[in-house]
XYZ file of N, CA, C and O in Angstrom:
828
model
N -0.482 -13.259 -13.378
C -1.142 -12.709 -14.579
C -0.672 -11.281 -14.822
O -0.627 -10.496 -13.902
N -0.311 -11.000 -16.049
C 0.098 -9.630 -16.388
C -1.139 -8.761 -16.488
O -1.987 -8.963 -17.327
N -1.231 -7.749 -15.607
C -2.447 -6.933 -15.531
C -2.714 -6.218 -16.858
O -3.858 -5.878 -17.168
N -1.693 -6.001 -17.651
C -1.842 -5.278 -18.929
C -2.739 -6.059 -19.882
O -3.386 -5.487 -20.745
N -2.819 -7.384 -19.664
C -3.591 -8.214 -20.599
C -4.856 -8.770 -19.961
O -5.501 -9.631 -20.519
N -5.229 -8.274 -18.784
C -6.437 -8.754 -18.137
C -7.677 -8.263 -18.880
O -7.768 -7.101 -19.259
N -8.648 -9.121 -19.060
C -9.854 -8.754 -19.780
C -10.922 -8.236 -18.842
O -10.949 -8.526 -17.676
N -11.865 -7.489 -19.394
C -13.004 -6.972 -18.644
C -14.224 -7.218 -19.517
O -14.256 -6.894 -20.693
N -15.275 -7.799 -18.930
C -16.484 -8.056 -19.706
C -17.198 -6.754 -20.003
O -17.243 -5.845 -19.173
N -17.739 -6.639 -21.194
C -18.463 -5.444 -21.610
C -19.806 -5.389 -20.858
O -20.326 -6.396 -20.385
N -20.401 -4.189 -20.719
C -21.675 -4.054 -20.043
C -22.773 -4.740 -20.810
O -22.655 -4.990 -22.001
N -23.868 -5.047 -20.112
C -24.988 -5.741 -20.745
C -25.550 -4.899 -21.880
O -25.592 -3.683 -21.804
N -26.018 -5.556 -22.931
C -26.504 -4.892 -24.125
C -28.001 -4.720 -24.092
O -28.715 -5.543 -23.515
N -28.557 -3.696 -24.738
C -29.990 -3.504 -24.785
C -30.684 -4.351 -25.854
O -31.886 -4.347 -25.936
N -29.913 -5.072 -26.699
C -30.502 -5.810 -27.796
C -31.315 -6.989 -27.296
O -30.977 -7.628 -26.312
N -32.391 -7.325 -28.030
C -33.195 -8.483 -27.696
C -32.436 -9.761 -28.018
O -32.653 -10.795 -27.403
N -31.605 -9.731 -29.032
C -30.773 -10.894 -29.406
C -29.400 -10.718 -28.804
O -28.639 -9.851 -29.204
N -29.100 -11.534 -27.800
C -27.835 -11.387 -27.062
C -26.734 -12.239 -27.677
O -26.987 -13.342 -28.154
N -25.534 -11.749 -27.642
C -24.361 -12.520 -28.026
C -23.306 -12.296 -26.946
O -22.915 -11.149 -26.701
N -22.896 -13.359 -26.296
C -21.894 -13.222 -25.219
C -20.564 -12.787 -25.809
O -20.124 -13.312 -26.821
N -19.951 -11.805 -25.162
C -18.649 -11.380 -25.626
C -17.775 -10.887 -24.501
O -18.288 -10.503 -23.429
N -16.483 -10.920 -24.700
C -15.499 -10.463 -23.737
C -14.450 -9.608 -24.446
O -14.328 -9.681 -25.668
N -13.686 -8.858 -23.662
C -12.618 -8.076 -24.296
C -11.405 -7.991 -23.379
O -11.509 -8.163 -22.171
N -10.268 -7.793 -23.996
C -9.015 -7.609 -23.257
C -8.132 -6.677 -24.096
O -8.452 -6.336 -25.237
N -7.004 -6.265 -23.512
C -6.190 -5.298 -24.226
C -4.709 -5.533 -23.984
O -4.304 -6.182 -23.018
N -3.925 -4.996 -24.889
C -2.460 -4.941 -24.755
C -2.090 -3.459 -24.827
O -2.961 -2.584 -24.844
N -0.830 -3.148 -24.934
C -0.433 -1.759 -25.072
C -0.780 -1.169 -26.414
O -0.866 0.055 -26.558
N -1.050 -2.022 -27.399
C -1.277 -1.537 -28.756
C -2.666 -1.851 -29.319
O -3.093 -1.221 -30.278
N -3.354 -2.836 -28.752
C -4.642 -3.255 -29.308
C -5.692 -3.501 -28.228
O -5.337 -3.848 -27.088
N -6.940 -3.334 -28.616
C -8.069 -3.791 -27.798
C -8.736 -4.907 -28.610
O -9.048 -4.730 -29.786
N -8.935 -6.034 -27.958
C -9.445 -7.237 -28.686
C -10.789 -7.671 -28.094
O -10.921 -7.805 -26.868
N -11.753 -7.893 -28.962
C -13.067 -8.375 -28.540
C -13.309 -9.749 -29.138
O -12.952 -9.996 -30.298
N -13.918 -10.637 -28.360
C -14.281 -11.978 -28.829
C -15.773 -12.158 -28.659
O -16.317 -12.039 -27.545
N -16.478 -12.451 -29.757
C -17.919 -12.731 -29.733
C -18.106 -14.225 -29.897
O -17.660 -14.818 -30.906
N -18.776 -14.840 -28.915
C -18.932 -16.296 -28.932
C -20.236 -16.669 -29.636
O -21.291 -16.829 -29.001
N -20.147 -16.802 -30.935
C -21.280 -17.183 -31.745
C -20.801 -18.170 -32.820
O -19.840 -17.880 -33.526
N -21.442 -19.329 -32.901
C -20.948 -20.415 -33.757
C -21.503 -20.361 -35.177
O -22.567 -19.803 -35.438
N -20.755 -20.985 -36.054
C -21.190 -21.262 -37.420
C -21.634 -20.022 -38.207
O -22.592 -20.068 -38.972
N -20.926 -18.897 -37.993
C -21.204 -17.724 -38.791
C -20.229 -17.686 -39.964
O -19.096 -18.134 -39.894
N -20.704 -17.126 -41.071
C -19.844 -16.942 -42.233
C -19.548 -15.478 -42.440
O -20.173 -14.619 -41.798
N -18.611 -15.180 -43.309
C -18.220 -13.777 -43.533
C -19.406 -12.922 -43.907
O -19.548 -11.796 -43.465
N -20.317 -13.486 -44.720
C -21.458 -12.666 -45.169
C -22.469 -12.418 -44.057
O -23.338 -11.559 -44.214
N -22.354 -13.167 -42.919
C -23.272 -12.963 -41.811
C -22.831 -11.834 -40.889
O -23.586 -11.443 -39.976
N -21.629 -11.340 -41.108
C -21.038 -10.376 -40.165
C -20.668 -9.076 -40.878
O -20.060 -9.105 -41.954
N -21.033 -7.955 -40.278
C -20.663 -6.661 -40.803
C -20.138 -5.796 -39.650
O -20.868 -5.519 -38.695
N -18.879 -5.406 -39.731
C -18.265 -4.587 -38.689
C -17.596 -3.395 -39.341
O -16.876 -3.527 -40.346
N -17.830 -2.209 -38.788
C -17.218 -1.004 -39.344
C -16.456 -0.283 -38.237
O -16.812 -0.335 -37.055
N -15.417 0.422 -38.666
C -14.540 1.134 -37.722
C -14.454 2.617 -38.113
O -14.329 2.947 -39.301
N -14.525 3.474 -37.104
C -14.202 4.885 -37.284
C -13.277 5.256 -36.119
O -13.072 4.452 -35.190
N -12.750 6.444 -36.138
C -11.742 6.837 -35.137
C -12.242 6.671 -33.696
O -11.471 6.298 -32.807
N -13.514 6.941 -33.453
C -14.049 6.798 -32.109
C -15.336 5.959 -32.087
O -16.190 6.151 -31.238
N -15.421 5.010 -33.029
C -16.645 4.216 -33.148
C -16.354 2.842 -33.710
O -15.518 2.685 -34.607
N -17.048 1.818 -33.170
C -17.062 0.484 -33.769
C -18.504 -0.005 -33.741
O -19.162 0.057 -32.699
N -18.994 -0.455 -34.874
C -20.357 -1.013 -34.923
C -20.265 -2.423 -35.457
O -19.451 -2.751 -36.286
N -21.180 -3.281 -34.938
C -21.174 -4.689 -35.345
C -22.625 -5.129 -35.590
O -23.534 -4.741 -34.866
N -22.816 -5.929 -36.620
C -24.101 -6.517 -36.940
C -23.864 -7.980 -37.309
O -23.010 -8.269 -38.169
N -24.584 -8.900 -36.671
C -24.395 -10.325 -36.911
C -25.747 -10.949 -37.184
O -26.680 -10.846 -36.360
N -25.901 -11.593 -38.336
C -27.127 -12.321 -38.652
C -27.135 -13.635 -37.845
O -26.207 -14.408 -37.903
N -28.224 -13.832 -37.080
C -28.353 -15.004 -36.218
C -29.365 -15.978 -36.797
O -30.072 -15.659 -37.761
N -29.466 -17.140 -36.175
C -30.449 -18.134 -36.615
C -31.863 -17.634 -36.345
O -32.091 -16.833 -35.458
N -32.809 -18.133 -37.120
C -34.218 -17.749 -36.922
C -34.548 -16.371 -37.416
O -35.561 -15.798 -37.011
N -33.688 -15.801 -38.256
C -33.981 -14.478 -38.814
C -33.671 -13.333 -37.868
O -33.959 -12.180 -38.179
N -33.074 -13.626 -36.713
C -32.752 -12.577 -35.739
C -31.407 -11.930 -36.119
O -30.637 -12.465 -36.893
N -31.145 -10.783 -35.536
C -29.893 -10.081 -35.788
C -29.414 -9.390 -34.517
O -30.170 -8.789 -33.784
N -28.104 -9.545 -34.271
C -27.490 -8.817 -33.160
C -26.836 -7.564 -33.716
O -26.097 -7.620 -34.688
N -27.119 -6.412 -33.100
C -26.538 -5.151 -33.515
C -26.086 -4.384 -32.291
O -26.781 -4.354 -31.272
N -24.911 -3.732 -32.407
C -24.498 -2.835 -31.324
C -23.452 -1.855 -31.869
O -22.680 -2.195 -32.757
N -23.481 -0.649 -31.326
C -22.504 0.386 -31.690
C -21.819 0.886 -30.446
O -22.476 1.283 -29.486
N -20.506 0.858 -30.433
C -19.712 1.415 -29.333
C -19.260 2.818 -29.724
O -18.446 2.984 -30.627
N -19.772 3.838 -29.061
C -19.327 5.184 -29.370
C -19.765 6.137 -28.267
O -20.822 5.951 -27.685
N -18.978 7.125 -27.934
C -17.590 7.215 -28.401
C -16.729 6.184 -27.683
O -16.900 5.948 -26.501
N -15.821 5.548 -28.400
C -14.907 4.592 -27.795
C -14.090 5.259 -26.721
O -13.898 6.475 -26.712
N -13.568 4.470 -25.790
C -12.808 5.022 -24.680
C -11.598 5.815 -25.163
O -11.256 6.839 -24.619
N -10.987 5.318 -26.226
C -9.845 6.035 -26.834
C -9.943 5.969 -28.344
O -10.758 5.216 -28.902
N -9.154 6.732 -29.024
C -9.160 6.738 -30.482
C -8.475 5.471 -31.002
O -7.545 4.951 -30.392
N -8.972 4.995 -32.164
C -8.369 3.827 -32.808
C -7.908 4.207 -34.211
O -8.213 5.316 -34.702
N -7.153 3.302 -34.822
C -6.693 3.488 -36.207
C -7.541 2.571 -37.088
O -7.296 1.371 -37.158
N -8.597 3.096 -37.735
C -9.496 2.257 -38.501
C -8.822 1.369 -39.545
O -9.160 0.197 -39.708
N -7.824 1.930 -40.245
C -7.152 1.203 -41.306
C -6.389 -0.005 -40.811
O -6.109 -0.955 -41.556
N -6.008 0.007 -39.516
C -5.242 -1.109 -38.932
C -6.064 -1.936 -37.966
O -5.527 -2.770 -37.253
N -7.368 -1.698 -37.957
C -8.283 -2.522 -37.150
C -8.911 -3.554 -38.062
O -9.154 -3.287 -39.241
N -9.215 -4.739 -37.540
C -9.712 -5.789 -38.395
C -10.519 -6.807 -37.578
O -10.578 -6.747 -36.339
N -11.163 -7.757 -38.272
C -11.877 -8.830 -37.591
C -11.776 -10.105 -38.405
O -11.548 -10.086 -39.605
N -11.944 -11.246 -37.715
C -11.938 -12.544 -38.375
C -13.125 -13.360 -37.877
O -13.539 -13.240 -36.730
N -13.686 -14.153 -38.787
C -14.827 -15.012 -38.457
C -14.396 -16.467 -38.539
O -13.905 -16.929 -39.580
N -14.528 -17.194 -37.423
C -14.160 -18.595 -37.383
C -15.415 -19.437 -37.081
O -16.482 -18.899 -36.900
N -15.245 -20.748 -37.008
C -16.391 -21.638 -36.788
C -17.060 -21.392 -35.444
O -18.284 -21.539 -35.300
N -16.265 -20.990 -34.437
C -16.819 -20.879 -33.094
C -16.943 -19.453 -32.559
O -17.575 -19.222 -31.540
N -16.331 -18.496 -33.232
C -16.361 -17.117 -32.686
C -16.004 -16.099 -33.723
O -15.540 -16.407 -34.829
N -16.209 -14.839 -33.342
C -15.792 -13.686 -34.157
C -14.792 -12.898 -33.316
O -15.061 -12.563 -32.164
N -13.641 -12.630 -33.876
C -12.595 -11.932 -33.143
C -12.347 -10.559 -33.795
O -12.155 -10.467 -35.016
N -12.356 -9.514 -32.982
C -12.166 -8.155 -33.463
C -10.924 -7.553 -32.814
O -10.694 -7.701 -31.590
N -10.085 -6.947 -33.613
C -8.846 -6.348 -33.109
C -8.854 -4.852 -33.447
O -8.841 -4.458 -34.613
N -8.913 -3.996 -32.416
C -8.894 -2.548 -32.604
C -7.479 -2.035 -32.351
O -6.918 -2.236 -31.270
N -6.884 -1.350 -33.326
C -5.523 -0.775 -33.151
C -5.667 0.522 -32.408
O -6.342 1.455 -32.838
N -5.060 0.602 -31.236
C -5.154 1.813 -30.434
C -4.415 2.985 -31.118
O -3.379 2.798 -31.776
N -4.982 4.174 -30.928
C -4.329 5.357 -31.452
C -3.144 5.774 -30.606
O -2.255 6.499 -31.057
N -3.143 5.351 -29.312
C -2.000 5.574 -28.430
C -1.946 4.406 -27.439
O -2.713 3.455 -27.540
N -1.056 4.486 -26.470
C -0.862 3.356 -25.558
C -1.676 3.477 -24.270
O -1.413 2.779 -23.293
N -2.643 4.370 -24.241
C -3.441 4.561 -23.045
C -4.181 3.289 -22.652
O -4.672 2.543 -23.486
N -4.262 3.039 -21.315
C -4.984 1.882 -20.836
C -6.484 2.168 -20.811
O -6.924 3.154 -20.261
N -7.266 1.305 -21.422
C -8.720 1.484 -21.450
C -9.330 0.840 -20.216
O -9.054 -0.301 -19.893
N -10.199 1.565 -19.533
C -10.917 0.999 -18.376
C -12.303 0.535 -18.766
O -13.015 -0.085 -17.969
N -12.727 0.821 -20.003
C -14.008 0.379 -20.530
C -13.940 0.486 -22.049
O -13.006 1.045 -22.583
N -14.931 -0.057 -22.743
C -14.942 0.059 -24.178
C -15.371 1.422 -24.676
O -14.962 1.867 -25.734
N -16.217 2.101 -23.894
C -16.621 3.444 -24.256
C -16.400 4.391 -23.088
O -16.338 3.968 -21.925
N -16.291 5.689 -23.398
C -16.110 6.684 -22.345
C -17.302 6.703 -21.392
O -17.159 6.927 -20.187
N -18.497 6.447 -21.954
C -19.693 6.510 -21.154
C -19.845 5.348 -20.170
O -20.546 5.438 -19.182
N -19.160 4.244 -20.472
C -19.234 3.076 -19.591
C -18.083 3.019 -18.605
O -18.021 2.072 -17.789
N -17.175 3.958 -18.656
C -16.044 3.941 -17.741
C -16.536 4.206 -16.313
O -17.227 5.179 -16.044
N -16.191 3.298 -15.436
C -16.637 3.418 -14.041
C -15.598 4.216 -13.256
O -14.413 3.934 -13.332
N -16.001 5.227 -12.471
C -15.048 6.001 -11.647
C -14.233 5.071 -10.765
O -14.749 4.099 -10.222
N -12.955 5.386 -10.622
C -12.058 4.569 -9.842
C -12.541 4.395 -8.412
O -12.351 3.353 -7.782
N -13.170 5.426 -7.874
C -13.603 5.395 -6.487
C -14.664 4.330 -6.226
O -14.916 3.937 -5.095
N -15.322 3.832 -7.290
C -16.389 2.849 -7.087
C -15.929 1.417 -7.362
O -16.686 0.477 -7.209
N -14.657 1.250 -7.762
C -14.164 -0.099 -8.058
C -13.749 -0.818 -6.787
O -13.208 -0.215 -5.884
N -13.974 -2.132 -6.679
C -13.551 -2.904 -5.515
C -12.036 -2.810 -5.355
O -11.315 -2.941 -6.347
N -11.550 -2.596 -4.131
C -10.110 -2.504 -3.924
C -9.460 -3.868 -4.047
O -8.273 -3.977 -4.342
N -10.212 -4.933 -3.810
C -9.671 -6.287 -3.888
C -10.049 -6.889 -5.250
O -11.213 -7.144 -5.533
N -9.062 -7.153 -6.148
C -9.382 -7.696 -7.469
C -9.981 -9.083 -7.409
O -10.536 -9.567 -8.366
N -9.855 -9.766 -6.248
C -10.406 -11.115 -6.109
C -11.679 -11.092 -5.251
O -12.068 -12.100 -4.678
N -12.318 -9.948 -5.146
C -13.560 -9.827 -4.374
C -14.572 -10.839 -4.830
O -14.759 -11.081 -6.024
N -15.312 -11.425 -3.874
C -16.306 -12.442 -4.213
C -17.662 -11.826 -4.518
O -18.623 -12.539 -4.793
N -17.766 -10.500 -4.420
C -19.046 -9.850 -4.715
C -19.423 -10.069 -6.160
O -18.670 -9.759 -7.059
N -20.618 -10.587 -6.410
C -21.035 -10.904 -7.781
C -22.369 -10.216 -8.160
O -22.861 -10.411 -9.245
N -22.967 -9.451 -7.239
C -24.243 -8.810 -7.519
C -24.029 -7.518 -8.276
O -24.260 -6.418 -7.796
N -23.540 -7.654 -9.545
C -23.208 -6.484 -10.325
C -24.436 -5.698 -10.746
O -24.420 -4.504 -10.897
N -25.585 -6.405 -10.937
C -26.822 -5.685 -11.287
C -27.246 -4.730 -10.187
O -27.636 -3.587 -10.434
N -27.112 -5.178 -8.939
C -27.463 -4.327 -7.810
C -26.520 -3.154 -7.716
O -26.905 -2.020 -7.455
N -25.207 -3.414 -7.933
C -24.203 -2.342 -7.892
C -24.504 -1.305 -8.959
O -24.431 -0.090 -8.707
N -24.862 -1.766 -10.162
C -25.166 -0.835 -11.247
C -26.382 0.028 -10.916
O -26.405 1.224 -11.187
N -27.392 -0.567 -10.284
C -28.588 0.174 -9.889
C -28.254 1.227 -8.848
O -28.754 2.360 -8.885
N -27.353 0.869 -7.900
C -26.951 1.818 -6.875
C -26.209 3.004 -7.486
O -26.414 4.160 -7.111
N -25.330 2.690 -8.459
C -24.567 3.752 -9.110
C -25.512 4.702 -9.880
O -25.307 5.899 -9.905
N -26.524 4.102 -10.536
C -27.446 4.921 -11.298
C -28.253 5.841 -10.371
O -28.499 6.995 -10.701
N -28.659 5.336 -9.187
C -29.396 6.152 -8.247
C -28.526 7.279 -7.705
O -28.972 8.413 -7.549
N -27.240 6.958 -7.397
C -26.340 7.982 -6.909
C -26.093 9.046 -7.946
O -26.017 10.235 -7.654
N -26.023 8.607 -9.203
C -25.765 9.545 -10.307
C -26.934 10.500 -10.489
O -26.760 11.674 -10.818
N -28.178 9.996 -10.282
C -29.337 10.837 -10.439
C -29.375 11.972 -9.421
O -29.829 13.058 -9.702
N -28.894 11.675 -8.191
C -28.959 12.667 -7.145
C -27.683 13.507 -7.032
O -27.652 14.504 -6.326
N -26.637 13.099 -7.710
C -25.360 13.800 -7.649
C -25.397 15.072 -8.483
O -25.911 15.092 -9.620
N -24.904 16.135 -7.950
C -24.824 17.403 -8.697
C -23.512 17.446 -9.445
O -22.449 17.628 -8.842
N -23.584 17.274 -10.760
C -22.395 17.226 -11.574
C -22.087 18.574 -12.201
O -22.977 19.358 -12.456
N -20.820 18.807 -12.456
C -20.384 20.052 -13.070
C -19.377 19.765 -14.190
O -18.788 18.694 -14.268
N -19.182 20.731 -15.083
C -18.169 20.652 -16.109
C -18.312 19.436 -17.003
O -19.402 19.095 -17.456
N -17.183 18.742 -17.246
C -17.156 17.590 -18.147
C -18.049 16.459 -17.662
O -18.661 15.749 -18.437
N -18.122 16.265 -16.348
C -18.946 15.207 -15.798
C -20.411 15.416 -16.150
O -21.136 14.483 -16.500
N -20.886 16.651 -16.037
C -22.251 16.959 -16.370
C -22.521 16.765 -17.863
O -23.559 16.255 -18.278
N -21.559 17.181 -18.675
C -21.696 17.040 -20.121
C -21.732 15.580 -20.525
O -22.548 15.178 -21.353
N -20.870 14.758 -19.932
C -20.841 13.326 -20.222
C -22.150 12.659 -19.859
O -22.640 11.776 -20.583
N -22.725 13.049 -18.703
C -23.981 12.466 -18.265
C -25.101 12.857 -19.236
O -25.939 12.041 -19.609
N -25.114 14.108 -19.669
C -26.134 14.574 -20.619
C -26.011 13.770 -21.923
O -27.019 13.325 -22.477
N -24.775 13.656 -22.399
C -24.527 12.901 -23.644
C -25.038 11.472 -23.499
O -25.714 10.948 -24.363
N -24.715 10.838 -22.388
C -25.080 9.443 -22.168
C -26.624 9.286 -22.077
O -27.188 8.360 -22.652
N -27.280 10.202 -21.366
C -28.735 10.104 -21.206
C -29.438 10.253 -22.561
O -30.367 9.517 -22.872
N -28.996 11.234 -23.354
C -29.627 11.445 -24.667
C -29.324 10.275 -25.602
O -30.195 9.741 -26.254
N -28.054 9.854 -25.610
C -27.630 8.783 -26.523
C -28.332 7.467 -26.213
O -28.733 6.742 -27.105
N -28.505 7.204 -24.918
C -29.108 5.929 -24.507
C -30.548 5.768 -24.938
O -31.032 4.658 -25.124
N -31.262 6.879 -25.112
C -32.686 6.846 -25.478
C -32.912 7.171 -26.947
O -34.061 7.205 -27.392
N -31.823 7.407 -27.696
C -31.966 7.901 -29.059
C -32.127 6.774 -30.045
O -31.735 5.629 -29.828
N -32.728 7.118 -31.257
C -32.786 6.170 -32.337
C -31.472 6.208 -33.122
O -30.586 7.024 -32.817
N -31.348 5.346 -34.163
C -30.071 5.247 -34.858
C -29.649 6.545 -35.543
O -28.489 6.923 -35.533
N -30.609 7.256 -36.158
C -30.252 8.512 -36.835
C -29.772 9.550 -35.865
O -28.845 10.317 -36.131
N -30.423 9.607 -34.708
C -29.990 10.575 -33.682
C -28.608 10.238 -33.172
O -27.751 11.113 -32.991
N -28.328 8.931 -32.979
C -26.998 8.518 -32.523
C -25.938 8.885 -33.534
O -24.860 9.351 -33.192
N -26.242 8.663 -34.849
C -25.292 8.996 -35.902
C -25.030 10.500 -35.915
O -23.896 10.934 -36.110
N -26.095 11.262 -35.757
C -25.946 12.738 -35.760
C -25.086 13.207 -34.596
O -24.195 14.070 -34.740
N -25.292 12.621 -33.436
C -24.505 12.996 -32.255
C -23.039 12.677 -32.434
O -22.161 13.479 -32.149
N -22.770 11.459 -32.942
C -21.385 11.031 -33.100
C -20.665 11.861 -34.185
O -19.530 12.293 -34.005
N -21.357 12.095 -35.305
C -20.759 12.828 -36.418
C -20.467 14.269 -36.029
O -19.373 14.802 -36.283
N -21.440 14.927 -35.383
C -21.231 16.332 -35.038
C -20.161 16.478 -33.964
O -19.344 17.374 -34.013
N -20.168 15.572 -32.981
C -19.203 15.644 -31.888
C -17.781 15.401 -32.402
O -16.838 16.108 -32.028
N -17.622 14.419 -33.279
C -16.292 14.053 -33.788
C -15.752 15.135 -34.740
O -14.605 15.585 -34.598
N -16.553 15.530 -35.731
C -16.082 16.467 -36.740
C -15.850 17.878 -36.178
O -15.018 18.622 -36.709
N -16.539 18.242 -35.132
C -16.393 19.594 -34.568
C -15.353 19.664 -33.468
O -15.168 20.697 -32.865
N -14.675 18.534 -33.232
C -13.671 18.528 -32.165
C -14.293 18.642 -30.795
O -13.673 19.143 -29.846
N -15.534 18.164 -30.657
C -16.186 18.177 -29.350
C -16.875 19.463 -28.988
O -17.277 19.648 -27.843
N -17.036 20.371 -29.948
C -17.652 21.686 -29.655
C -19.094 21.776 -30.092
O -19.787 22.725 -29.743
N -19.561 20.816 -30.897
C -20.949 20.822 -31.382
C -21.552 19.447 -31.162
O -20.928 18.434 -31.437
N -22.797 19.422 -30.620
C -23.495 18.162 -30.422
C -24.914 18.319 -30.989
O -25.733 19.025 -30.445
N -25.148 17.681 -32.148
C -26.437 17.783 -32.821
C -27.155 16.460 -32.782
O -26.558 15.394 -32.844
N -28.490 16.516 -32.687
C -29.320 15.293 -32.734
C -30.129 15.216 -34.027
O -30.946 14.338 -34.182
N -29.862 16.148 -34.932
C -30.631 16.230 -36.196
C -29.791 15.686 -37.342
O -28.952 16.366 -37.907
N -30.054 14.417 -37.746
C -29.296 13.790 -38.831
C -29.560 14.489 -40.160
O -28.670 14.604 -41.007
N -30.769 14.961 -40.407
C -31.090 15.636 -41.670
C -30.244 16.902 -41.816
O -29.886 17.297 -42.907
N -29.891 17.500 -40.698
C -29.126 18.755 -40.708
C -27.618 18.521 -40.886
O -26.941 19.257 -41.583
N -27.064 17.482 -40.252
C -25.629 17.273 -40.268
C -25.148 16.114 -41.137
O -23.967 15.968 -41.392
N -26.098 15.300 -41.612
C -25.712 14.090 -42.343
C -25.039 14.318 -43.663
O -24.185 13.559 -44.101
N -25.398 15.423 -44.352
C -24.877 15.672 -45.694
C -23.760 16.702 -45.759
O -23.313 17.063 -46.826
N -23.303 17.178 -44.608
C -22.240 18.198 -44.619
C -21.316 18.023 -43.437
O -21.653 17.370 -42.448
N -20.121 18.575 -43.558
C -19.184 18.504 -42.466
C -19.563 19.488 -41.385
O -19.946 20.635 -41.655
N -19.464 19.087 -40.153
C -19.797 19.938 -39.009
C -18.572 20.695 -38.559
O -17.554 20.094 -38.150
N -18.609 21.988 -38.693
C -17.475 22.808 -38.312
C -17.455 23.076 -36.814
O -18.503 23.109 -36.161
N -16.239 23.276 -36.249
C -16.124 23.551 -34.839
C -16.721 24.899 -34.458
O -16.712 25.832 -35.251
N -17.290 24.965 -33.270
C -17.907 26.199 -32.796
C -17.399 26.498 -31.390
O -17.980 26.103 -30.395
N -16.243 27.219 -31.303
C -15.635 27.470 -29.998
C -16.429 28.493 -29.196
O -17.259 29.244 -29.737
N -16.241 28.509 -27.875
C -16.926 29.506 -27.035
C -16.583 30.930 -27.457
O -15.549 31.181 -28.090
N -17.425 31.871 -27.096
C -17.229 33.278 -27.458
C -15.867 33.763 -26.928
O -15.477 33.489 -25.800
N -15.147 34.463 -27.807
C -13.854 35.023 -27.423
C -12.711 34.090 -27.657
O -11.542 34.421 -27.395
N -12.987 32.857 -28.146
C -11.919 31.869 -28.391
C -11.916 31.514 -29.863
O -12.910 31.651 -30.573
N -10.772 31.018 -30.310
C -10.589 30.665 -31.729
C -10.363 29.172 -31.856
O -9.602 28.572 -31.099
N -11.104 28.553 -32.808
C -10.968 27.123 -33.030
C -9.756 26.857 -33.929
O -9.656 27.418 -35.002
N -8.840 26.005 -33.490
C -7.679 25.640 -34.269
C -7.501 24.138 -34.225
O -7.762 23.502 -33.203
N -7.052 23.560 -35.333
C -6.749 22.150 -35.358
C -5.448 21.902 -34.619
O -4.585 22.758 -34.533
N -5.296 20.694 -34.129
C -4.083 20.338 -33.380
C -2.852 20.539 -34.251
O -2.829 20.121 -35.389
N -1.835 21.215 -33.713
C -0.599 21.435 -34.441
C -0.512 22.770 -35.105
O 0.568 23.171 -35.600
N -1.654 23.494 -35.166
C -1.588 24.842 -35.810
C -0.994 25.873 -34.865
O -1.145 25.799 -33.669
């Protein structure tokens, strides 16, 4: 098996309506497959941004599956990303912004290399227990720098409502990672400018 094309299952979702899905990647694309039958184009709504993908699927019985991946592990090209709806599944193709190998669908779900099994054929299947252990270790671990910032982002984002999540993603993306706001009323109607640390100047890439 070519490791470049090996798939990794996404983490469990918090939604009450579950839809089984898997993902895999190549050097140019990240591909997701949602296993849900008999959906039509009008039942599915998927949107792409440079560091975000959101999906909403109307299910039987008036239920709906919704999930937002952000920030994505790497940047994508929204104009070249697409999805197709067939009788048995929904397939999503994200065009990578570069050839970086993704270890997870989002930066927040990326598992540190030190915690991965060294044997790819390990028979260990108690992933729920492993996740609980990692969460406990993370609570007691003293983090610094980017690691501390990522944990703070994840903790706030995980408990936030949709408007708060949108505010966080919009402010973080538009400011180049220098501003993180949870107030959608404040940032929703205007562009969020970068706010560099004291004594430093904010410049766009290439200037």
